[in-house]
Coordinates of C-alpha atoms in Angstrom, one line a residue:
M1 CA -57.5 0.1 40.7
S2 CA -59.8 -1.3 43.8
T3 CA -59.1 0.2 47.5
I4 CA -57.9 -2.9 49.2
A5 CA -57.7 -3.7 52.8
A6 CA -55.8 -6.0 54.9
I7 CA -54.4 -6.8 59.0
S8 CA -51.0 -6.0 58.2
T9 CA -49.6 -7.6 61.7
P10 CA -49.3 -11.2 62.7
N11 CA -52.7 -13.0 63.2
A12 CA -51.9 -13.3 66.8
I13 CA -53.2 -11.6 70.2
G14 CA -50.6 -8.5 70.8
G15 CA -50.6 -5.2 72.2
I16 CA -51.2 -3.4 68.9
A17 CA -52.9 -4.6 65.4
V18 CA -52.9 -2.6 62.1
I19 CA -55.5 -2.6 59.8
R20 CA -54.1 -1.2 56.2
I21 CA -56.5 0.4 53.9
S22 CA -55.0 1.6 50.1
G23 CA -56.0 3.0 46.8
E24 CA -58.1 5.8 45.6
G25 CA -60.7 5.5 48.0
A26 CA -58.9 4.5 51.2
I27 CA -59.4 8.1 53.2
E28 CA -63.1 7.7 52.0
V29 CA -63.4 4.4 53.8
A30 CA -61.5 5.5 56.8
E31 CA -64.1 8.3 57.1
K32 CA -66.8 5.7 57.0
I33 CA -65.4 3.6 59.7
F34 CA -63.3 5.8 62.1
S35 CA -64.6 9.3 63.9
P36 CA -61.9 11.6 65.4
F37 CA -62.3 13.1 68.6
G38 CA -61.1 16.5 67.3
S39 CA -62.8 18.8 65.1
K40 CA -61.2 17.9 61.5
K41 CA -62.2 15.6 59.7
V42 CA -61.0 12.3 58.2
S43 CA -60.7 14.2 54.4
E44 CA -59.1 17.2 55.9
M45 CA -56.2 15.6 57.4
E46 CA -52.5 15.8 55.7
G47 CA -50.1 13.1 54.8
Y48 CA -47.8 12.0 57.7
T49 CA -50.5 12.9 60.3
C50 CA -52.6 10.8 63.0
A51 CA -55.5 11.4 64.8
Y52 CA -57.1 9.6 67.8
G53 CA -60.8 8.5 67.4
I54 CA -63.3 5.6 67.6
A55 CA -63.5 3.1 65.1
H56 CA -67.1 2.0 64.2
N57 CA -69.3 0.0 61.8
G58 CA -72.6 2.0 61.2
N59 CA -73.7 2.7 64.8
E60 CA -71.9 -0.4 66.4
R61 CA -68.7 0.8 68.5
L62 CA -65.5 -1.2 67.8
D63 CA -62.5 0.2 69.6
D64 CA -60.4 3.2 70.4
C65 CA -58.3 3.8 67.3
I66 CA -55.5 6.0 66.0
L67 CA -55.6 6.7 62.5
T68 CA -52.5 7.1 60.1
V69 CA -53.0 9.1 56.7
F70 CA -50.4 9.3 54.2
R71 CA -51.1 10.7 51.0
A72 CA -49.9 9.8 47.4
P73 CA -47.5 9.6 45.9
H74 CA -45.6 9.7 49.4
S75 CA -46.4 6.3 50.9
Y76 CA -45.5 2.8 50.8
T77 CA -47.8 1.9 48.2
G78 CA -47.7 5.2 46.2
E79 CA -51.6 5.9 46.6
D80 CA -53.3 7.0 49.6
I81 CA -52.9 5.0 52.6
A82 CA -55.1 5.0 55.8
E83 CA -53.8 2.8 59.1
L84 CA -56.0 1.8 62.0
S85 CA -54.0 0.7 64.8
C86 CA -56.1 -0.8 67.6
H87 CA -56.0 -3.0 70.3
G88 CA -54.2 -6.3 69.5
G89 CA -57.1 -9.0 69.9
L90 CA -58.1 -11.1 67.4
Y91 CA -61.9 -10.7 67.3
V92 CA -61.8 -6.9 67.5
T93 CA -59.0 -6.5 64.8
R94 CA -61.1 -8.6 62.4
K95 CA -64.0 -6.6 63.4
V96 CA -62.4 -3.1 62.3
L97 CA -61.2 -5.3 59.2
R98 CA -64.9 -6.2 58.1
A99 CA -66.2 -2.5 58.4
A100 CA -63.4 -1.5 55.8
L101 CA -64.8 -4.5 53.9
A102 CA -68.1 -3.3 54.3
N103 CA -67.7 0.1 53.6
G104 CA -65.9 -0.2 49.9
A105 CA -62.8 -1.8 50.4
V106 CA -61.7 -5.3 49.2
N107 CA -59.6 -8.1 50.6
A108 CA -55.8 -7.8 49.7
E109 CA -54.0 -10.6 48.0
A110 CA -50.6 -11.9 49.3
G111 CA -48.1 -9.2 48.9
E112 CA -50.6 -6.9 47.0
F113 CA -49.4 -4.0 49.0
T114 CA -45.9 -4.2 47.9
K115 CA -46.8 -5.2 44.5
R116 CA -48.7 -2.0 43.9
A117 CA -45.3 -0.4 45.4
Y118 CA -43.8 -1.8 42.4
L119 CA -46.2 -1.4 39.9
N120 CA -46.4 2.1 40.9
G121 CA -42.2 2.7 41.0
K122 CA -41.9 3.0 44.3
L123 CA -39.7 -0.3 44.3
D124 CA -37.9 -2.0 41.7
L125 CA -38.4 -5.6 41.5
T126 CA -35.4 -6.8 43.6
Q127 CA -36.1 -4.1 46.2
A128 CA -39.7 -5.8 46.6
E129 CA -38.0 -9.2 46.8
A130 CA -36.2 -7.7 49.7
V131 CA -38.8 -6.9 52.0
M132 CA -40.0 -10.4 52.2
D133 CA -35.9 -11.3 53.2
I134 CA -36.3 -8.2 55.8
I135 CA -39.5 -9.9 57.5
S136 CA -38.0 -13.4 57.6
A137 CA -34.5 -12.6 58.6
K138 CA -33.4 -14.9 61.3
G139 CA -29.9 -13.2 62.1
E140 CA -27.5 -10.1 61.8
R141 CA -26.0 -11.2 58.5
E142 CA -29.3 -12.2 56.8
L143 CA -30.6 -9.0 57.8
K144 CA -27.7 -7.1 56.3
M145 CA -28.0 -8.7 53.3
A146 CA -32.0 -8.1 53.1
E147 CA -31.3 -4.0 53.9
S148 CA -28.7 -4.4 51.3
L149 CA -30.9 -5.1 48.7
R150 CA -33.8 -2.8 49.9
E151 CA -31.5 0.1 49.4
G152 CA -31.0 -1.2 45.8
A153 CA -27.7 -2.6 45.9
A154 CA -28.2 -5.1 43.5
F155 CA -30.7 -3.2 41.4
K156 CA -27.7 -0.3 40.8
K157 CA -25.4 -2.9 39.8
A158 CA -27.6 -4.8 37.2
K159 CA -28.9 -1.4 36.1
K160 CA -25.1 -0.1 35.6
C161 CA -24.2 -3.4 33.4
S162 CA -27.4 -3.0 31.6
D163 CA -26.5 0.2 30.4
K164 CA -23.2 -0.4 29.4
L165 CA -24.9 -3.1 27.3
L166 CA -27.2 -0.6 26.1
K167 CA -24.5 1.6 24.8
I168 CA -22.7 -1.2 23.0
L169 CA -26.1 -2.3 21.4
G170 CA -26.4 1.7 20.5
D171 CA -22.8 1.7 18.8
L172 CA -23.4 -2.0 17.0
A173 CA -26.6 -0.4 15.6
A174 CA -25.3 3.3 14.5
W175 CA -22.6 1.4 12.6
A176 CA -24.5 -1.2 10.9
D177 CA -27.4 1.4 10.0
Y178 CA -25.4 4.2 9.1
P179 CA -22.3 3.0 7.1
E180 CA -22.3 6.3 5.1
E181 CA -21.9 8.4 8.1
D182 CA -18.7 9.4 9.7
I183 CA -19.3 6.8 12.8
P184 CA -16.3 5.0 14.6
E185 CA -16.0 1.6 13.8
V186 CA -16.7 -1.0 16.6
R187 CA -13.6 -2.5 16.8
P188 CA -13.9 -6.2 18.3
E189 CA -11.1 -6.4 20.8
V190 CA -12.6 -3.1 22.5
L191 CA -15.9 -4.4 22.5
S192 CA -14.7 -7.6 24.0
E193 CA -12.6 -5.7 27.0
E194 CA -16.0 -4.1 27.5
L195 CA -18.1 -7.1 27.8
K196 CA -15.5 -8.4 29.9
G197 CA -15.7 -5.8 32.7
V198 CA -19.4 -6.5 32.5
R199 CA -18.9 -10.1 32.9
D200 CA -16.8 -9.5 35.9
E201 CA -19.4 -7.2 37.6
L202 CA -22.5 -9.7 36.8
R203 CA -20.2 -12.7 38.4
S204 CA -19.6 -10.2 41.7
L205 CA -23.6 -10.6 41.9
I206 CA -23.6 -14.2 42.3
A207 CA -20.3 -14.6 44.2
N208 CA -22.3 -15.0 47.4
Y209 CA -25.0 -16.4 46.5
D210 CA -24.6 -20.0 48.1
S211 CA -23.5 -18.5 51.2
G212 CA -26.3 -16.3 51.1
R213 CA -29.0 -18.7 50.3
I214 CA -27.9 -20.9 53.2
L215 CA -28.2 -18.0 55.6
R216 CA -31.6 -17.7 54.2
E217 CA -32.8 -21.2 53.9
G218 CA -30.6 -23.3 55.9
V219 CA -28.7 -26.7 55.7
A220 CA -30.3 -30.0 55.2
T221 CA -28.0 -32.0 57.8
A222 CA -28.1 -35.4 57.9
I223 CA -26.5 -36.9 61.8
I224 CA -25.3 -40.4 60.5
G225 CA -23.1 -42.8 62.4
R226 CA -23.3 -46.3 63.9
P227 CA -25.6 -47.3 66.7
N228 CA -25.1 -45.9 70.1
V229 CA -22.3 -43.3 69.4
G230 CA -24.6 -40.6 70.6
K231 CA -26.3 -39.2 67.6
S232 CA -29.4 -38.9 69.4
T233 CA -28.0 -37.4 72.1
L234 CA -26.1 -34.9 69.8
F235 CA -29.3 -34.2 68.0
N236 CA -31.3 -33.5 71.3
C237 CA -28.3 -31.4 72.5
L238 CA -28.4 -29.0 68.9
S239 CA -32.3 -29.0 69.2
G240 CA -32.3 -27.9 73.0
C241 CA -34.5 -30.6 73.8
E242 CA -35.7 -34.4 73.9
R243 CA -36.7 -35.1 70.3
S244 CA -35.0 -38.4 69.9
I245 CA -35.1 -41.4 72.2
V246 CA -31.6 -42.0 74.0
T247 CA -31.0 -45.3 75.8
E248 CA -27.8 -47.5 75.8
I249 CA -29.7 -50.1 73.6
A250 CA -28.6 -50.0 70.0
G251 CA -30.6 -49.4 67.0
T252 CA -33.3 -47.4 69.5
T253 CA -34.1 -44.7 66.3
R254 CA -35.4 -46.7 63.3
D255 CA -36.8 -43.8 61.5
V256 CA -35.9 -40.1 60.6
I257 CA -36.5 -37.7 62.8
E258 CA -36.2 -34.0 61.9
E259 CA -36.2 -30.7 63.5
S260 CA -34.7 -27.1 62.5
V261 CA -32.0 -25.7 65.1
R262 CA -30.1 -22.4 64.9
I263 CA -26.7 -22.4 65.7
G264 CA -24.9 -19.0 65.4
D265 CA -26.3 -17.6 62.0
I266 CA -26.8 -20.6 60.7
T267 CA -30.4 -22.9 60.5
L268 CA -29.4 -26.5 60.3
R269 CA -32.3 -28.9 59.4
L270 CA -31.2 -32.1 61.2
S271 CA -32.1 -35.4 60.5
D272 CA -31.4 -38.0 62.8
T273 CA -30.7 -41.3 61.3
A274 CA -30.9 -45.0 62.1
G275 CA -27.6 -46.3 63.0
I276 CA -25.7 -47.7 59.8
H277 CA -24.9 -51.5 60.5
E278 CA -25.6 -54.9 59.3
T279 CA -28.7 -56.1 60.7
D280 CA -31.3 -58.9 60.3
D281 CA -34.1 -56.8 61.6
V282 CA -36.3 -55.8 58.4
I283 CA -37.6 -52.7 60.2
E284 CA -34.3 -51.5 61.6
G285 CA -32.8 -52.2 57.9
I286 CA -35.2 -50.1 56.2
G287 CA -34.3 -47.3 58.9
V288 CA -30.3 -48.1 57.7
E289 CA -31.3 -47.7 54.1
M290 CA -33.0 -44.5 54.7
A291 CA -29.7 -43.3 56.8
E292 CA -27.6 -44.3 53.7
K293 CA -30.0 -42.2 51.4
M294 CA -29.7 -39.2 53.4
I295 CA -26.0 -39.1 53.2
S296 CA -26.3 -38.4 49.3
K297 CA -29.3 -35.9 49.7
S298 CA -27.7 -34.1 52.5
E299 CA -26.1 -30.4 51.7
L300 CA -24.0 -31.5 55.1
V301 CA -23.2 -34.4 56.8
I302 CA -22.2 -34.8 60.6
A303 CA -20.4 -37.8 61.0
V304 CA -20.5 -39.4 64.6
F305 CA -17.8 -41.5 66.0
D306 CA -17.7 -43.1 69.5
G307 CA -14.3 -41.7 70.8
S308 CA -14.5 -44.2 74.1
C309 CA -13.5 -47.1 71.7
P310 CA -11.5 -48.1 68.6
L311 CA -13.1 -47.9 65.1
T312 CA -15.3 -51.1 64.3
E313 CA -16.1 -52.4 60.8
D314 CA -19.4 -50.3 60.7
D315 CA -17.5 -47.0 61.1
L316 CA -15.1 -48.1 58.3
Y317 CA -18.2 -48.9 56.2
L318 CA -19.5 -45.3 56.9
I319 CA -16.3 -43.7 56.5
N320 CA -15.9 -44.9 52.5
K321 CA -19.6 -43.9 52.0
I322 CA -19.3 -40.3 53.0
N323 CA -18.4 -37.5 51.1
K324 CA -15.2 -36.2 52.5
D325 CA -16.1 -32.3 51.1
N326 CA -19.4 -31.6 53.1
T327 CA -18.9 -33.9 56.0
V328 CA -17.7 -33.2 59.5
A329 CA -16.7 -35.9 61.4
V330 CA -17.7 -35.9 65.6
I331 CA -15.5 -37.5 67.9
N332 CA -18.5 -37.9 70.6
K333 CA -17.9 -38.6 74.2
N334 CA -14.5 -36.9 74.7
D335 CA -15.7 -36.0 78.3
V336 CA -14.1 -39.9 79.0
E337 CA -11.0 -41.6 78.4
Q338 CA -10.3 -41.6 74.7
L339 CA -9.3 -45.1 72.8
L340 CA -10.3 -43.8 69.5
D341 CA -7.2 -43.7 66.8
T342 CA -7.8 -41.0 64.9
S343 CA -5.2 -41.3 62.0
L344 CA -7.5 -42.9 59.2
L345 CA -10.4 -40.5 59.9
E346 CA -7.8 -37.8 59.7
Q347 CA -6.7 -39.0 56.5
K348 CA -10.0 -39.4 55.1
I349 CA -11.9 -36.6 56.6
Q350 CA -10.8 -32.7 56.6
H351 CA -13.0 -31.3 59.4
I352 CA -13.2 -33.0 62.8
V353 CA -14.5 -31.8 65.9
Y354 CA -14.1 -33.5 69.3
L355 CA -17.2 -33.0 71.7
S356 CA -19.3 -34.4 74.2
A357 CA -22.8 -34.3 73.6
K358 CA -23.9 -35.4 77.0
E359 CA -22.1 -32.6 78.7
N360 CA -22.9 -30.0 75.8
T361 CA -19.6 -29.0 74.8
G362 CA -17.8 -28.5 71.5
V363 CA -20.7 -27.3 69.9
D364 CA -19.0 -23.8 69.2
E365 CA -16.4 -25.7 67.4
L366 CA -19.0 -27.4 65.1
Y367 CA -20.4 -24.1 64.1
D368 CA -17.0 -22.9 63.0
K369 CA -16.3 -25.8 61.1
I370 CA -19.3 -25.5 59.3
Q371 CA -18.9 -22.0 58.6
T372 CA -15.5 -23.2 56.8
I373 CA -17.1 -25.7 54.9
F374 CA -19.6 -23.3 53.4
K375 CA -17.2 -20.5 53.4
L376 CA -19.6 -18.1 55.6
N377 CA -16.2 -16.1 56.9
E378 CA -15.1 -15.5 53.6
A379 CA -18.5 -14.0 52.0
D380 CA -18.9 -10.3 52.1
F381 CA -22.6 -10.0 52.8
D382 CA -22.0 -6.2 52.4
T383 CA -21.9 -6.2 48.7
A384 CA -24.7 -6.3 46.3
T385 CA -25.8 -10.2 45.6
A386 CA -28.6 -12.0 43.7
A387 CA -30.9 -13.1 46.6
N388 CA -32.8 -15.8 45.1
E389 CA -32.8 -18.4 42.3
R390 CA -35.1 -15.8 40.1
Q391 CA -32.6 -13.5 40.3
K392 CA -29.6 -15.7 39.9
K393 CA -31.2 -17.4 36.7
C394 CA -31.3 -13.8 35.2
I395 CA -27.7 -13.1 35.6
D396 CA -26.6 -16.6 34.8
K397 CA -28.6 -16.4 31.8
A398 CA -26.9 -12.7 31.0
L399 CA -23.7 -14.3 31.6
E400 CA -24.1 -17.1 29.1
G401 CA -25.2 -14.7 26.4
I402 CA -22.1 -12.5 27.5
E403 CA -19.9 -15.4 27.3
S404 CA -21.3 -16.6 24.1
T405 CA -20.4 -13.2 22.7
I406 CA -16.6 -12.9 23.9
L407 CA -16.1 -16.2 22.4
S408 CA -17.8 -15.1 18.7
L409 CA -15.8 -12.2 18.8
E410 CA -12.7 -14.4 19.4
I411 CA -13.3 -16.5 16.5
G412 CA -14.2 -13.5 14.2
E413 CA -18.1 -13.9 14.1
M414 CA -20.1 -11.2 12.2
L415 CA -21.0 -8.3 14.3
D416 CA -24.9 -8.8 13.5
A417 CA -24.6 -12.3 15.2
V418 CA -22.9 -10.5 18.4
N419 CA -25.8 -7.9 18.3
I420 CA -28.1 -10.9 18.8
L421 CA -26.2 -12.1 22.0
V422 CA -25.7 -8.8 23.6
D423 CA -29.3 -8.1 23.3
E424 CA -30.3 -11.6 24.9
A425 CA -28.0 -10.4 27.8
E426 CA -29.6 -7.0 28.0
Q427 CA -32.8 -8.9 28.2
S428 CA -31.6 -11.0 31.2
L429 CA -31.0 -8.3 33.1
L430 CA -34.2 -6.1 32.2
M431 CA -36.1 -9.4 33.7
L432 CA -33.9 -9.4 36.6
T433 CA -34.6 -5.5 37.7
G434 CA -38.5 -5.9 36.6
E435 CA -38.1 -3.3 33.9
K436 CA -39.2 -6.0 31.6
V437 CA -40.9 -9.1 33.2
T438 CA -44.2 -11.0 32.3
D439 CA -47.2 -10.8 34.3
A440 CA -46.8 -14.1 35.6
V441 CA -43.1 -14.0 36.8
V442 CA -44.6 -10.6 38.9
D443 CA -47.7 -12.9 40.0
E444 CA -45.2 -15.3 41.3
V445 CA -43.2 -13.0 42.8
F446 CA -45.6 -11.8 45.4
S447 CA -47.3 -14.7 45.9
R448 CA -44.7 -15.6 48.7
F449 CA -45.9 -12.6 50.4
C450 CA -48.0 -12.9 53.5
V451 CA -51.3 -10.8 53.2
G452 CA -51.2 -7.5 54.8
K453 CA -47.8 -6.8 53.3

């Protein structure tokens, strides 16, 4: 493999920047562009040691740096690694990288350092995917999930299930191929119980998948309601800035305004929509149509009602349009006299919150309701769980094979057919862990990484 180099710190001004070099020629490249102040040469440095000196490109002095050396196989990639820590200016950092490229290294591709760690057996595929989750974690629970994966929790559980399936395949093969030998008969009822145990283990791997996905990706959320109930005020309250125009004139919002906001552990991908009502205005009518479409497209709907006045025909129309399972009814303007009869809302919508978007009160209660809807309080983020759609598809396919096998055993299918189904489930688990995976899948996984990781 070629020797690769990249800037591993963010592309921004900072106190320190790190240029990472990895590969068989990493130490040689570092020696060409770095001169230690001490008497020891770079090639003489042991792993896990540092040296202070000057980075240069030929006779051009670039910066004072600290060089850290990691010797194969005891490094992140499993290869020799040299890391130059220099001052965090954009210009000087790029000059040090160019020096490395001019002296034998090539530009690293996105995720190539972690990809090499996987190819060199330092990480399994689920652990490698967890690296990106750690980098992108925005909250404590996301970080806890990612760290659990990085420590191999999902791999260990999947590997345990894979080993059980492999033993079953071995028993089936031995019994079928050597009938004259004194090999215990494979009993369908025993085999079925073993497979049910594997099935339950795999189900536990995806039990918290949706909750974890919501923490990682956020929730597509539509704020809806008739005009002038305080949708835009709530949108601004949640986003922390004046993104939507707020006036006492009904119908101010005619388009969909979007913003991602963080409430506790959850990212809401908010869409402030036009007020839903009958209108003869062509442009406003398009906005209303878009708002109605957002109801069906969104994972979460925040339906806003004005607590200072009774329900209107437009309110009733809206109530009949929404799905109560993913809706929070917000009774807004609770800082003034309340004239809204909530009995109908309580019949139609399970989750109701009283708040004042103007006074910024009641947001914590809204967060609690959102957690309840998506069962985040019930999820156990300390247990191993599938981290992304690739992993979940592998587990789903393995479960499909196991469920078919159990059904085949119950209806008395021949063990040859059972053997094929078990093998298909086993192959899916090997795809999950990366023990048997195509180059295309590996490339796709690491293409989502940033350059330098």
